[in-house]
Every structure is written in C-alpha cells, then in structure tokens.
C-alpha cells in the first residue's frame, strides 16, 4: 500500500473492496494512548481506485470519551459488506483497564459514515485465556502499569 496519513503514524491496516474502490481502514496515532487529540488512537480511513493513489477520508471511528469502553486507542479489526451494509469490527479498551481489549462493531450504509453499535463491546475477553479488566499478564505488548 502506497499510503501514509498526513498527520499520523500508520498502524495495522485492513482493506475492503466495494467493487469500484478499495477502502483502507487503519490504526492511526500521534502518540500511543494520547487522549488529548480525538483523532489520535482512532481508526483512519482512505480510499483508492488503483491502490497507488489514495484519498484520506475522515476517521471511520473516533475513540470514546472519558469513562467509555473505547476511551483508549482503538486497535486492529476487519471489515466486510453484507446486503449493502458495511460492518467494521475493531478492538477497544477502557482507560481503567488498558490491557483488556474487547471486540466492538460499527456499521454504515454508505461506507463513509459509521455508527458504533449500541451494545458495544459486543465480545469481552474470556479471562481464562486472555487479559481482562481484572487481570494483567507480563506477556502484554504494552506497559503493565495501571492507567
């Protein structure tokens, strides 16, 4: 992919073709866990007809506000289209439990304007196998310090 967001670092990307265009969704940030800038830690969105020339769009999803299930950086996901509706799955975490990633969903009718599912997070980690809001593991990629 020949693309880098203008103001942000580019993280994980995933792609989806709507038949005419290729959409790239990606993790974008200025600085990890910077909650001062709403777009930092959000899921970016760009579109291309040839995967060489890209147009950066508004973020697909922004982090939530203080105390929300998705207050911290939004992480990797996947997307698909079914019966004309766009489904964007992503991982998120609250500030009070920065190691507990849960799976969330946003949907769109036009592939540009996404709405977070009202029952987010839709899947919580099983603490028998993954970090959850009450457990910390020394194998975590990021800091084990409580936020």
One Martini backbone bead per residue (centre of mass of N, CA, C, O) as a GRO file, in nm:
protein
  147
    1UNK     BB    1   0.094   0.037   0.025
    2UNK     BB    2   0.074   0.389  -0.089
    3UNK     BB    3   0.041   0.502   0.239
    4UNK     BB    4   0.008   0.808   0.448
    5UNK     BB    5  -0.081   0.989   0.683
    6UNK     BB    6  -0.042   1.319   0.732
    7UNK     BB    7  -0.053   1.325   1.086
    8UNK     BB    8   0.012   1.008   1.116
    9UNK     BB    9   0.054   0.709   1.232
   10UNK     BB   10   0.080   0.385   1.100
   11UNK     BB   11  -0.089   0.096   1.134
   12UNK     BB   12  -0.288  -0.123   1.107
   13UNK     BB   13  -0.431  -0.289   0.820
   14UNK     BB   14  -0.741  -0.295   0.624
   15UNK     BB   15  -0.936  -0.432   0.351
   16UNK     BB   16  -1.194  -0.311   0.105
   17UNK     BB   17  -1.412  -0.396  -0.151
   18UNK     BB   18  -1.683  -0.233  -0.354
   19UNK     BB   19  -1.579  -0.275  -0.678
   20UNK     BB   20  -1.437   0.024  -0.724
   21UNK     BB   21  -1.303   0.033  -0.440
   22UNK     BB   22  -1.048   0.077  -0.197
   23UNK     BB   23  -1.045   0.023   0.148
   24UNK     BB   24  -0.876   0.176   0.424
   25UNK     BB   25  -0.808   0.059   0.742
   26UNK     BB   26  -0.662   0.225   1.041
   27UNK     BB   27  -0.424   0.285   1.255
   28UNK     BB   28  -0.401   0.600   1.440
   29UNK     BB   29  -0.121   0.815   1.557
   30UNK     BB   30   0.085   1.022   1.751
   31UNK     BB   31   0.045   0.886   2.043
   32UNK     BB   32   0.033   0.662   2.262
   33UNK     BB   33  -0.243   0.730   2.452
   34UNK     BB   34  -0.357   1.003   2.326
   35UNK     BB   35  -0.643   1.183   2.460
   36UNK     BB   36  -0.624   1.487   2.344
   37UNK     BB   37  -0.655   1.358   2.051
   38UNK     BB   38  -0.919   1.225   1.893
   39UNK     BB   39  -0.769   1.103   1.628
   40UNK     BB   40  -0.593   0.972   1.821
   41UNK     BB   41  -0.666   0.630   1.815
   42UNK     BB   42  -0.806   0.592   1.563
   43UNK     BB   43  -0.986   0.510   1.265
   44UNK     BB   44  -0.885   0.516   0.964
   45UNK     BB   45  -0.952   0.646   0.615
   46UNK     BB   46  -0.919   0.516   0.281
   47UNK     BB   47  -0.914   0.568  -0.087
   48UNK     BB   48  -0.901   0.355  -0.394
   49UNK     BB   49  -0.863   0.248  -0.738
   50UNK     BB   50  -0.523   0.143  -0.742
   51UNK     BB   51  -0.333   0.144  -0.471
   52UNK     BB   52  -0.163   0.430  -0.514
   53UNK     BB   53  -0.399   0.635  -0.499
   54UNK     BB   54  -0.494   0.833  -0.220
   55UNK     BB   55  -0.779   0.912  -0.005
   56UNK     BB   56  -0.832   1.090   0.268
   57UNK     BB   57  -1.047   1.045   0.527
   58UNK     BB   58  -1.235   1.038   0.763
   59UNK     BB   59  -1.274   0.891   1.033
   60UNK     BB   60  -1.448   0.611   1.109
   61UNK     BB   61  -1.339   0.607   1.419
   62UNK     BB   62  -1.369   0.725   1.743
   63UNK     BB   63  -1.298   0.768   2.033
   64UNK     BB   64  -1.405   0.783   2.336
   65UNK     BB   65  -1.484   0.902   2.625
   66UNK     BB   66  -1.490   0.934   2.937
   67UNK     BB   67  -1.545   0.602   3.053
   68UNK     BB   68  -1.532   0.439   2.810
   69UNK     BB   69  -1.483   0.141   2.631
   70UNK     BB   70  -1.309   0.349   2.403
   71UNK     BB   71  -1.088   0.559   2.519
   72UNK     BB   72  -0.870   0.425   2.393
   73UNK     BB   73  -0.708   0.288   2.167
   74UNK     BB   74  -0.772   0.171   1.861
   75UNK     BB   75  -0.776  -0.140   1.704
   76UNK     BB   76  -0.779  -0.393   1.531
   77UNK     BB   77  -0.948  -0.546   1.234
   78UNK     BB   78  -1.253  -0.566   1.032
   79UNK     BB   79  -1.423  -0.595   0.702
   80UNK     BB   80  -1.765  -0.584   0.558
   81UNK     BB   81  -2.017  -0.674   0.314
   82UNK     BB   82  -2.385  -0.693   0.369
   83UNK     BB   83  -2.652  -0.610   0.205
   84UNK     BB   84  -2.511  -0.302   0.190
   85UNK     BB   85  -2.368  -0.338   0.464
   86UNK     BB   86  -2.134  -0.212   0.687
   87UNK     BB   87  -1.865  -0.384   0.869
   88UNK     BB   88  -1.684  -0.277   1.170
   89UNK     BB   89  -1.427  -0.424   1.329
   90UNK     BB   90  -1.291  -0.375   1.669
   91UNK     BB   91  -1.064  -0.274   1.913
   92UNK     BB   92  -1.101  -0.208   2.273
   93UNK     BB   93  -1.046   0.027   2.562
   94UNK     BB   94  -1.034   0.118   2.876
   95UNK     BB   95  -0.865   0.300   3.106
   96UNK     BB   96  -0.909   0.106   3.368
   97UNK     BB   97  -0.819  -0.133   3.130
   98UNK     BB   98  -0.560  -0.142   2.913
   99UNK     BB   99  -0.556  -0.477   2.856
  100UNK     BB  100  -0.868  -0.485   2.774
  101UNK     BB  101  -0.985  -0.630   2.503
  102UNK     BB  102  -1.252  -0.556   2.286
  103UNK     BB  103  -1.524  -0.618   2.077
  104UNK     BB  104  -1.637  -0.414   1.809
  105UNK     BB  105  -1.909  -0.224   1.638
  106UNK     BB  106  -1.962  -0.086   1.309
  107UNK     BB  107  -2.189   0.092   1.091
  108UNK     BB  108  -2.290   0.124   0.731
  109UNK     BB  109  -2.451   0.254   0.428
  110UNK     BB  110  -2.179   0.416   0.272
  111UNK     BB  111  -1.867   0.376   0.392
  112UNK     BB  112  -1.830   0.652   0.587
  113UNK     BB  113  -2.069   0.643   0.801
  114UNK     BB  114  -2.023   0.548   1.129
  115UNK     BB  115  -2.183   0.334   1.379
  116UNK     BB  116  -2.205   0.248   1.687
  117UNK     BB  117  -2.290  -0.001   1.870
  118UNK     BB  118  -2.507  -0.007   2.145
  119UNK     BB  119  -2.360  -0.298   2.264
  120UNK     BB  120  -2.097  -0.204   2.331
  121UNK     BB  121  -1.931  -0.452   2.371
  122UNK     BB  122  -1.976  -0.767   2.205
  123UNK     BB  123  -1.683  -0.876   2.307
  124UNK     BB  124  -1.531  -1.042   2.569
  125UNK     BB  125  -1.282  -1.153   2.739
  126UNK     BB  126  -1.153  -1.454   2.843
  127UNK     BB  127  -0.984  -1.497   3.145
  128UNK     BB  128  -0.865  -1.786   3.082
  129UNK     BB  129  -0.698  -1.661   2.803
  130UNK     BB  130  -0.717  -1.348   2.875
  131UNK     BB  131  -0.710  -1.036   2.919
  132UNK     BB  132  -0.865  -0.842   3.161
  133UNK     BB  133  -0.985  -0.606   3.386
  134UNK     BB  134  -0.846  -0.813   3.629
  135UNK     BB  135  -0.588  -0.876   3.444
  136UNK     BB  136  -0.231  -0.941   3.428
  137UNK     BB  137   0.041  -0.966   3.194
  138UNK     BB  138   0.385  -0.997   3.110
  139UNK     BB  139   0.310  -1.041   2.782
  140UNK     BB  140   0.244  -0.775   2.716
  141UNK     BB  141   0.316  -0.529   2.491
  142UNK     BB  142   0.242  -0.332   2.699
  143UNK     BB  143   0.214  -0.185   2.967
  144UNK     BB  144   0.156  -0.286   3.323
  145UNK     BB  145   0.049  -0.028   3.398
  146UNK     BB  146  -0.176   0.146   3.545
  147UNK     BB  147  -0.404   0.401   3.425
   0.00000   0.00000   0.00000
